[in-house]
Amino acid sequence: MTKFSDLNLSPKVLKAIEEAGYESPTPIQAGAIPPALEGKDVLGIAQTGTGKTASFTLPMITKLARGRARARMPRSLVLCPTRELAAQVAENFDTYAKNVKLTKALLIGGVSFKEQDQLIDKGVDVLIATPGRLLDHFERGKLLLTGIEIMVIDEADRMLDMGFIPDIERIFGLVPFTRQTLFFSATMAPEIERITNTFLSAPARIEVARQATASENITQGAVVFKPSRKDREGTEKRKVLRALIDAEGDSCDRAIIFCNRKVDVDIVSKSLKKYGHNAAPIHGDLDQSQRMKTLDAFRDSELRILVASDVAARGLDIPAVSHVFNFDVPSHAEDYVHRIGRTGRAGRSGKAFTICTPRDEKYFDAVEKLIQKEIPRLDNPVKTEAPAEKVEETKDTNEPRKSSRSRSRSKSSDDKRQVETRSEPRTEKREEPRRDTRDNRNDTRGKDRGGRRDNNVVGMGDHLPDFIALSFDERRAS
Ligand code: AMP
């Protein structure tokens, strides 16, 4: 088995790795670090959870430790699709570069330009940025990209989803031709293939096998039920959800509830709080500092239930959770595997429950087809109520009250809901820095999304493969 000491990393980096508690490199690290240290381009096909962040940060730190940054000319650039991922990469740099003198700046929305400008002016070795914010800085004339020696593209397939490929192509044109490129993507959609063919030079290709099924450690179940009335669907689903949570008792100590729509993330979270649960929402319309605070509380076990959208939760390094609840069946089957892969990590067992109503059935079928397994049906823990004349809506919902026109109205709102549900990934664009004008452009989105849903590509996102569980740093996992 490869050891970190076989990889030619600098002694200071090796020391930091030891202090992080890692025993041996993961496959993506063992594969990517040697060519990266030799100065070769790397194409890493791996998802979050495989240790891919260290596979580019460790060689970068080793290489950048020689030499110094000049004012306004960063020496390396890491591009990430979202603020959270950028912040996570920055944290990784802090961990692995703790014994080395390197400076870094994080260019993400929600942070003042002034502060970021000051850092850049001083000169940074590592610039970690979202594409839009980087270009905004560049266009303000405060940043020169001609000193970039190493450029990393992280989560390229998510960049594609979010319509950032034109920005990425532009940035490739602004950095020196001689730079080294380390490129990571969970999947190789045709558009990603095109980018790598255009901008990478004879890359070392390292592919980490992705799992097409959920871990065996996860007990799955689904409550399939027909709401007593259409306009009571939300209320009844929340009731089912609460009953499922309550039935799990104390064993449900850290749970994520996934909703397809941001509006439901808010409603479900509010409703749970109203019923005495320790829950908080996370989605892209929330203030950045609020999102960070919520995530920290969840990581520190101060928050028991995180109610999330796929976009907000994807790619985040969240320790093993005991339970995943799908308030809605995800409209893209692969998201089901991402979601439930949040639990049952690091050799622990986990439970994943899905609530399915008739409108979700086709998505549910797609999930079962993808995982090639029937998800056991559970009895509805709540007795379906007979249709009532008077609708008793909870205050925390914005669903329509009974109305004589509800039939025609609900048809159109259903149609709208389907559209919103199907286009959930499109909202990712808004989940990026809202104050970044560039990041809010949506002119290219349709074109970029073209490749993503290619049938040949199944994104396994952030599922944690078994091998990493063997050496998972327990201090972080606990
Ligand atoms: P990543 O795929 O980069 O998001 O990493 C997922 C998690 O694995 C992070 O919590 C890392 O700290 C952890 N990790 C990375 N490399 C190793 C390793 N060699 N051994 C154990 N844990 C690791």
Coordinates of C-alpha atoms and ligand atoms in Angstrom, one line a residue:
M1 CA 0.0 0.0 0.0
T2 CA 1.3 3.5 -0.9
K3 CA 2.4 5.6 2.0
F4 CA 2.4 9.4 2.1
S5 CA 6.1 9.3 2.6
D6 CA 6.5 7.5 -0.8
L7 CA 4.9 10.5 -2.6
N8 CA 7.7 13.1 -2.5
L9 CA 5.8 15.6 -0.5
S10 CA 7.8 18.0 1.6
P11 CA 8.6 17.0 5.2
K12 CA 6.5 20.0 6.5
V13 CA 3.5 18.8 4.5
L14 CA 4.0 15.2 5.7
K15 CA 4.0 16.5 9.3
A16 CA 0.7 18.3 8.8
I17 CA -0.8 15.2 7.3
E18 CA 0.3 13.2 10.3
E19 CA -1.2 15.8 12.6
A20 CA -4.5 15.6 10.6
G21 CA -4.5 11.9 11.6
Y22 CA -4.3 10.5 8.0
E23 CA -2.6 7.2 7.9
S24 CA -2.4 6.5 4.2
P25 CA -3.3 8.3 1.0
T26 CA -6.6 7.6 -0.7
P27 CA -6.5 6.3 -4.3
I28 CA -7.0 9.7 -5.8
Q29 CA -4.2 11.1 -3.6
A30 CA -1.9 8.2 -4.5
G31 CA -2.7 8.7 -8.1
A32 CA -2.7 12.5 -8.5
I33 CA 0.0 13.7 -6.1
P34 CA 3.1 12.2 -8.0
P35 CA 2.3 13.6 -11.4
A36 CA 1.2 16.9 -9.8
L37 CA 4.5 17.2 -8.1
E38 CA 6.3 16.5 -11.4
G39 CA 4.5 19.5 -12.9
K40 CA 2.2 17.5 -15.1
D41 CA -1.4 18.3 -15.8
V42 CA -3.9 16.1 -13.9
L43 CA -7.4 15.1 -14.7
G44 CA -9.0 13.6 -11.6
I45 CA -12.3 12.0 -11.9
A46 CA -13.5 11.8 -8.4
Q47 CA -16.2 13.1 -6.2
T48 CA -16.2 14.8 -2.8
G49 CA -15.5 12.3 -0.1
T50 CA -12.6 10.6 -1.9
G51 CA -10.0 12.9 -0.4
K52 CA -9.6 14.9 -3.7
T53 CA -9.1 18.2 -2.0
A54 CA -5.9 17.0 -0.4
S55 CA -4.9 15.4 -3.7
F56 CA -4.4 18.9 -5.2
T57 CA -3.6 21.0 -2.1
L58 CA -0.8 18.8 -0.8
P59 CA 1.3 19.0 -4.0
M60 CA 0.5 22.7 -4.4
I61 CA 1.8 23.5 -1.0
T62 CA 4.9 21.4 -1.5
K63 CA 5.6 23.2 -4.8
L64 CA 4.6 26.7 -3.7
A65 CA 6.7 26.5 -0.5
R66 CA 9.6 27.4 -2.8
G67 CA 9.3 31.0 -4.0
R68 CA 7.4 34.0 -2.9
A69 CA 4.3 35.9 -4.1
R70 CA 4.4 39.3 -5.7
A71 CA 1.8 42.1 -5.2
R72 CA -1.4 41.6 -7.1
M73 CA 0.0 38.5 -8.8
P74 CA -1.2 35.3 -7.2
R75 CA 0.9 32.2 -7.9
S76 CA -1.9 29.7 -7.9
L77 CA -5.6 29.7 -8.4
V78 CA -8.3 27.3 -7.2
L79 CA -11.7 27.7 -8.8
C80 CA -14.7 26.3 -7.0
P81 CA -18.4 26.4 -8.0
T82 CA -19.8 27.6 -4.7
R83 CA -18.8 29.8 -1.7
E84 CA -19.0 26.9 0.7
L85 CA -16.8 24.7 -1.4
A86 CA -14.3 27.5 -1.8
A87 CA -14.4 28.0 2.0
Q88 CA -13.9 24.3 2.5
V89 CA -10.8 24.3 0.2
A90 CA -9.4 27.3 2.1
E91 CA -9.8 25.4 5.4
N92 CA -8.0 22.4 3.9
F93 CA -5.2 24.8 2.9
D94 CA -5.0 26.0 6.5
T95 CA -4.8 22.4 7.8
Y96 CA -2.1 21.2 5.4
A97 CA -0.1 24.4 5.1
K98 CA 0.1 25.0 8.9
N99 CA 3.9 24.4 8.9
V100 CA 4.7 26.4 5.8
K101 CA 4.6 30.1 5.3
L102 CA 2.1 30.6 2.5
T103 CA -0.5 33.3 2.1
K104 CA -3.9 32.8 0.7
A105 CA -7.0 34.8 -0.2
L106 CA -10.5 33.6 -0.5
L107 CA -12.5 35.5 -3.2
I108 CA -16.1 34.7 -2.7
G109 CA -19.3 36.7 -2.7
G110 CA -20.6 38.0 0.6
V111 CA -17.2 39.3 1.6
S112 CA -16.3 43.0 0.9
F113 CA -14.1 43.7 -2.1
K114 CA -12.0 46.0 0.0
E115 CA -10.8 43.3 2.4
Q116 CA -10.1 41.0 -0.5
D117 CA -8.3 43.8 -2.5
Q118 CA -6.0 44.4 0.5
L119 CA -4.9 40.8 0.6
I120 CA -4.4 40.7 -3.1
D121 CA -2.4 43.9 -3.0
K122 CA 0.0 42.4 -0.5
G123 CA 0.5 39.3 -2.7
V124 CA -0.8 35.9 -2.2
D125 CA 0.5 32.4 -3.0
V126 CA -2.9 30.8 -3.2
L127 CA -6.1 32.4 -4.5
I128 CA -9.3 30.4 -3.9
A129 CA -12.3 31.8 -5.8
T130 CA -15.6 31.3 -7.3
P131 CA -15.4 32.2 -11.1
G132 CA -17.7 35.2 -11.0
R133 CA -16.1 36.9 -8.1
L134 CA -12.6 36.3 -9.6
L135 CA -13.6 37.9 -12.9
D136 CA -15.2 40.8 -11.0
H137 CA -11.9 41.4 -9.3
F138 CA -10.0 41.0 -12.6
E139 CA -12.3 43.5 -14.3
R140 CA -11.7 46.0 -11.6
G141 CA -8.1 45.9 -12.6
K142 CA -7.0 44.8 -9.1
L143 CA -5.7 41.4 -10.0
L144 CA -3.2 40.1 -12.5
L145 CA -3.4 36.5 -13.5
T146 CA -0.2 36.4 -15.4
G147 CA 1.7 35.0 -12.4
I148 CA -0.4 31.8 -12.1
E149 CA 1.8 28.8 -12.0
I150 CA -0.8 26.2 -10.9
M151 CA -4.5 26.4 -11.7
V152 CA -7.1 24.0 -10.1
I153 CA -10.6 23.5 -11.3
D154 CA -12.6 21.8 -8.6
E155 CA -16.0 20.2 -9.2
A156 CA -16.0 21.0 -12.9
D157 CA -19.3 19.1 -13.5
R158 CA -21.0 21.4 -10.9
M159 CA -19.5 24.4 -12.8
L160 CA -21.2 23.0 -15.9
D161 CA -24.5 22.7 -14.0
M162 CA -24.3 26.2 -12.8
G163 CA -23.5 27.8 -16.2
F164 CA -19.9 28.7 -15.3
I165 CA -18.2 27.1 -18.3
P166 CA -17.9 30.3 -20.3
D167 CA -16.3 32.0 -17.3
I168 CA -13.9 29.1 -16.9
E169 CA -13.0 29.2 -20.5
R170 CA -12.3 32.9 -20.2
I171 CA -10.2 32.4 -17.1
F172 CA -8.1 29.8 -18.9
G173 CA -7.4 32.5 -21.5
L174 CA -6.2 34.9 -18.8
V175 CA -3.7 32.6 -17.1
P176 CA -0.3 31.8 -18.7
F177 CA -0.2 29.1 -21.3
T178 CA 2.6 27.5 -19.4
R179 CA 0.7 27.0 -16.2
Q180 CA 0.0 23.6 -14.7
T181 CA -3.6 22.5 -14.6
L182 CA -5.2 20.2 -12.0
F183 CA -8.7 19.5 -13.1
F184 CA -11.3 17.6 -11.0
S185 CA -14.8 16.4 -11.9
A186 CA -17.1 13.7 -10.6
T187 CA -18.3 12.9 -14.1
M188 CA -17.1 13.4 -17.6
A189 CA -20.0 14.9 -19.5
P190 CA -19.2 15.7 -23.1
E191 CA -18.8 19.4 -22.4
I192 CA -16.3 18.6 -19.7
E193 CA -14.4 16.3 -22.0
R194 CA -14.3 19.1 -24.5
I195 CA -12.8 21.6 -22.0
T196 CA -10.2 19.1 -20.8
N197 CA -9.2 18.3 -24.4
T198 CA -8.9 22.0 -25.1
F199 CA -7.1 23.2 -22.0
L200 CA -5.2 20.3 -20.5
S201 CA -1.9 19.2 -21.9
A202 CA -1.3 15.4 -21.9
P203 CA -2.9 15.1 -18.4
A204 CA -2.3 12.1 -16.1
R205 CA -5.8 10.7 -15.8
I206 CA -6.8 9.3 -12.5
E207 CA -10.3 7.9 -12.1
V208 CA -11.6 6.8 -8.8
A209 CA -14.3 4.2 -9.2
R210 CA -17.7 5.7 -8.3
Q211 CA -20.3 3.7 -6.7
A212 CA -23.6 3.3 -8.5
T213 CA -25.4 2.0 -5.5
A214 CA -25.9 3.2 -2.0
S215 CA -23.9 1.7 0.8
E216 CA -25.1 -1.5 2.3
N217 CA -25.0 0.0 5.7
I218 CA -28.0 2.2 5.0
T219 CA -31.4 0.9 5.8
Q220 CA -33.9 2.4 3.4
G221 CA -37.6 2.8 3.5
A222 CA -40.4 4.7 1.9
V223 CA -43.8 5.9 3.0
V224 CA -45.9 6.0 -0.1
F225 CA -49.2 7.7 0.5
K226 CA -51.9 9.6 -1.2
P227 CA -52.8 12.8 0.6
S228 CA -56.5 13.0 1.6
R229 CA -56.8 16.1 -0.4
K230 CA -54.5 17.9 -2.8
D231 CA -54.4 21.1 -0.8
R232 CA -53.4 19.1 2.3
E233 CA -50.4 17.4 0.8
G234 CA -47.8 19.6 2.4
T235 CA -49.5 19.5 5.9
E236 CA -49.8 15.7 5.7
K237 CA -46.3 15.1 4.4
R238 CA -45.0 17.2 7.3
K239 CA -47.1 15.1 9.7
V240 CA -45.6 11.9 8.2
L241 CA -42.2 13.4 8.5
R242 CA -42.6 14.2 12.2
A243 CA -44.0 10.7 12.8
L244 CA -41.0 9.2 11.1
I245 CA -38.6 11.3 13.2
D246 CA -40.4 10.6 16.4
A247 CA -40.4 6.9 15.8
E248 CA -36.6 6.9 15.6
G249 CA -36.3 8.5 19.0
D250 CA -32.9 9.2 20.4
S251 CA -31.2 7.1 17.7
C252 CA -31.9 10.0 15.4
D253 CA -29.3 12.4 16.7
R254 CA -28.1 14.0 13.5
A255 CA -30.4 14.1 10.6
I256 CA -30.7 15.8 7.2
I257 CA -34.0 16.4 5.6
F258 CA -33.9 17.1 1.9
C259 CA -36.6 19.0 0.1
N260 CA -36.7 19.7 -3.6
R261 CA -37.6 23.3 -3.3
K262 CA -36.2 26.1 -1.2
V263 CA -39.6 27.2 -0.2
D264 CA -40.2 23.8 1.3
V265 CA -36.9 23.9 3.1
D266 CA -38.1 26.9 4.9
I267 CA -41.6 25.6 5.6
V268 CA -40.4 22.2 6.9
S269 CA -37.8 23.8 9.1
K270 CA -40.2 26.2 10.6
S271 CA -42.8 23.6 11.1
L272 CA -40.4 21.3 12.9
K273 CA -39.2 24.1 15.1
K274 CA -42.8 24.8 15.9
Y275 CA -43.2 21.2 17.0
G276 CA -40.2 21.4 19.3
H277 CA -37.5 20.0 17.1
N278 CA -34.0 21.4 17.0
A279 CA -34.0 22.2 13.2
A280 CA -32.6 24.9 10.9
P281 CA -32.7 25.4 7.2
I282 CA -29.9 25.7 4.7
H283 CA -30.4 26.9 1.1
G284 CA -28.9 29.5 -1.2
D285 CA -31.2 32.3 -0.5
L286 CA -30.0 32.5 3.1
D287 CA -27.3 34.9 4.1
Q288 CA -23.8 33.5 3.8
S289 CA -22.9 34.0 7.4
Q290 CA -26.1 32.3 8.4
R291 CA -25.4 29.3 6.3
M292 CA -21.9 29.0 7.8
K293 CA -23.3 29.3 11.3
T294 CA -25.9 26.6 10.6
L295 CA -23.4 24.3 9.2
D296 CA -21.0 24.8 12.0
A297 CA -23.8 24.1 14.5
F298 CA -24.7 20.9 12.7
R299 CA -21.1 19.8 12.5
D300 CA -20.7 20.5 16.3
S301 CA -23.9 18.6 17.1
E302 CA -25.5 21.7 18.5
L303 CA -28.1 21.4 15.7
R304 CA -29.9 18.0 15.4
I305 CA -31.8 18.5 12.1
L306 CA -30.6 20.2 9.0
V307 CA -33.3 20.9 6.4
A308 CA -31.5 21.3 3.1
S309 CA -31.8 21.7 -0.6
D310 CA -29.7 19.4 -2.7
V311 CA -27.6 22.3 -3.9
A312 CA -26.8 23.7 -0.5
A313 CA -25.8 20.3 0.9
R314 CA -24.0 18.9 -2.1
G315 CA -20.2 18.7 -1.8
L316 CA -20.2 19.8 1.8
D317 CA -18.0 17.8 4.1
I318 CA -20.5 17.0 6.8
P319 CA -19.8 14.2 9.3
A320 CA -21.8 11.1 9.3
V321 CA -25.5 11.6 10.0
S322 CA -27.7 9.0 11.6
H323 CA -30.7 9.7 9.4
V324 CA -31.6 11.1 6.0
F325 CA -35.2 12.0 5.3
N326 CA -36.4 12.8 1.8
F327 CA -39.3 15.1 2.2
D328 CA -39.7 14.8 -1.6
V329 CA -38.4 12.2 -4.0
P330 CA -35.5 13.9 -5.8
S331 CA -36.4 14.6 -9.5
H332 CA -33.0 13.4 -10.6
A333 CA -32.4 9.8 -9.5
E334 CA -28.7 10.2 -8.8
D335 CA -29.5 12.9 -6.2
Y336 CA -31.1 10.1 -4.2
V337 CA -27.8 8.3 -3.9
H338 CA -26.0 11.6 -3.0
R339 CA -28.6 12.3 -0.4
I340 CA -28.7 9.0 1.4
G341 CA -24.9 8.7 1.1
R342 CA -24.8 11.3 3.8
T343 CA -25.6 8.5 6.3
G344 CA -24.0 5.1 6.8
R345 CA -20.6 6.6 6.4
A346 CA -17.3 5.4 7.9
G347 CA -18.6 1.9 8.6
R348 CA -21.5 3.2 10.7
S349 CA -25.1 2.2 10.0
G350 CA -27.6 4.8 8.8
K351 CA -31.2 5.1 7.9
A352 CA -32.8 6.8 5.0
F353 CA -36.6 7.4 4.7
T354 CA -38.4 8.8 1.7
I355 CA -41.9 10.2 1.5
C356 CA -43.5 9.6 -1.8
T357 CA -46.9 10.9 -3.0
P358 CA -48.5 10.0 -6.3
R359 CA -46.9 13.0 -8.1
D360 CA -43.5 11.6 -7.1
E361 CA -44.1 8.1 -8.3
K362 CA -42.3 8.4 -11.6
Y363 CA -39.2 9.8 -9.9
F364 CA -39.4 7.1 -7.3
D365 CA -39.5 4.5 -10.1
A366 CA -36.4 6.1 -11.6
V367 CA -34.6 5.9 -8.2
E368 CA -35.3 2.2 -7.9
K369 CA -34.2 1.6 -11.4
L370 CA -30.9 3.4 -10.8
I371 CA -30.1 1.7 -7.5
Q372 CA -31.5 -1.6 -9.0
K373 CA -33.2 -2.3 -5.7
E374 CA -36.7 -2.1 -4.4
I375 CA -37.0 0.3 -1.5
P376 CA -39.1 -1.3 1.2
R377 CA -42.5 0.3 1.6
L378 CA -43.3 1.3 5.1
D379 CA -46.7 1.7 6.6
N380 CA -47.8 5.2 6.8
P381 CA -47.1 6.1 10.4
V382 CA -50.0 8.6 10.3
K383 CA -53.5 7.5 9.6
T384 CA -54.7 9.3 6.5
E385 CA -57.5 11.6 7.5
A386 CA -60.8 11.5 5.8
P387 CA -61.3 14.5 3.5
A388 CA -62.4 17.3 5.8
E389 CA -64.6 20.1 4.7
K390 CA -62.6 22.7 6.6
V391 CA -58.9 22.9 5.9
E392 CA -56.9 23.3 9.0
E393 CA -53.6 24.6 7.7
T394 CA -50.7 25.1 9.9
K395 CA -49.6 28.7 10.1
D396 CA -46.2 27.9 8.8
T397 CA -47.2 27.0 5.3
N398 CA -48.0 29.0 2.3
E399 CA -50.0 26.4 0.7
P400 CA -53.4 27.4 -0.6
R401 CA -56.4 27.2 1.7
K402 CA -59.5 25.4 0.4
S403 CA -61.1 27.4 -2.3
S404 CA -63.9 26.8 -4.6
R405 CA -61.4 27.4 -7.4
S406 CA -58.8 25.2 -6.0
R407 CA -59.2 22.6 -8.7
S408 CA -58.2 24.8 -11.5
R409 CA -55.6 26.7 -9.4
S410 CA -54.0 23.6 -8.1
K411 CA -53.5 22.3 -11.7
S412 CA -51.5 25.4 -12.6
S413 CA -49.6 25.4 -9.4
D414 CA -48.8 21.8 -9.9
D415 CA -47.5 22.5 -13.3
K416 CA -45.4 25.2 -11.9
R417 CA -44.1 22.9 -9.1
Q418 CA -43.1 20.3 -11.7
V419 CA -41.2 22.9 -13.6
E420 CA -39.5 24.2 -10.5
T421 CA -38.7 20.7 -9.3
R422 CA -37.3 19.6 -12.6
S423 CA -35.2 22.7 -12.9
E424 CA -33.8 22.6 -9.4
P425 CA -30.2 22.5 -10.6
R426 CA -30.8 25.7 -12.5
T427 CA -31.5 27.5 -9.2
E428 CA -27.9 26.6 -8.2
K429 CA -26.9 29.7 -10.1
R430 CA -28.7 31.8 -7.6
E431 CA -27.2 29.7 -4.8
E432 CA -23.8 31.2 -5.7
P433 CA -22.9 34.6 -4.5
R434 CA -26.0 36.6 -5.1
R435 CA -24.1 39.8 -4.9
D436 CA -21.8 38.7 -7.7
T437 CA -23.4 40.2 -10.7
R438 CA -21.6 37.8 -13.0
D439 CA -22.6 34.8 -11.1
N440 CA -26.2 35.7 -11.5
R441 CA -26.0 35.8 -15.2
N442 CA -28.1 33.1 -16.7
D443 CA -27.6 33.6 -20.4
T444 CA -25.6 30.5 -21.0
R445 CA -27.2 28.1 -18.6
G446 CA -29.4 26.2 -21.0
K447 CA -26.5 25.6 -23.3
D448 CA -24.2 24.4 -20.5
R449 CA -26.7 22.1 -18.9
G450 CA -26.9 20.3 -22.2
G451 CA -24.2 17.8 -21.4
R452 CA -25.0 17.2 -17.7
R453 CA -27.9 14.9 -18.0
D454 CA -26.2 12.8 -20.5
N455 CA -27.4 9.2 -19.9
N456 CA -23.9 7.9 -19.8
V457 CA -22.9 10.0 -16.9
V458 CA -24.1 9.3 -13.4
G459 CA -22.7 11.8 -10.9
M460 CA -22.1 10.2 -7.5
G461 CA -21.3 13.6 -6.0
D462 CA -20.2 13.3 -2.5
H463 CA -20.7 9.7 -1.6
L464 CA -18.0 8.5 0.7
P465 CA -16.5 5.2 -0.6
D466 CA -15.7 2.5 1.8
F467 CA -11.9 2.8 1.4
I468 CA -11.9 6.2 3.0
A469 CA -13.9 4.9 5.9
L470 CA -11.0 2.8 6.9
S471 CA -8.7 5.8 7.6
F472 CA -11.3 8.4 8.3
D473 CA -10.1 10.9 10.8
E474 CA -12.2 10.1 13.7
R475 CA -11.7 13.5 15.4
R476 CA -13.5 15.1 12.5
A477 CA -16.0 12.3 12.1
S478 CA -17.1 12.2 15.6
Ligands
AMP1 P1 -12.6 15.5 0.2 O1 -13.0 14.5 -0.8 O2 -11.4 16.3 -0.1 O3 -13.8 16.5 0.5 O4 -12.3 14.8 1.6 C1 -13.2 14.1 2.4 C2 -12.8 13.9 3.8 O5 -11.7 13.0 3.9 C3 -12.3 15.2 4.5 O6 -12.9 15.2 5.8 C4 -10.8 14.9 4.6 O7 -10.3 15.5 5.8 C5 -10.7 13.4 4.7 N1 -9.5 12.9 4.1 C6 -8.8 13.3 3.1 N2 -7.7 12.5 2.9 C7 -7.7 11.6 3.8 C8 -6.8 10.5 4.1 N3 -5.7 10.2 3.4 N4 -7.1 9.7 5.1 C9 -8.2 10.0 5.9 N5 -9.1 11.0 5.7 C10 -8.8 11.8 4.6

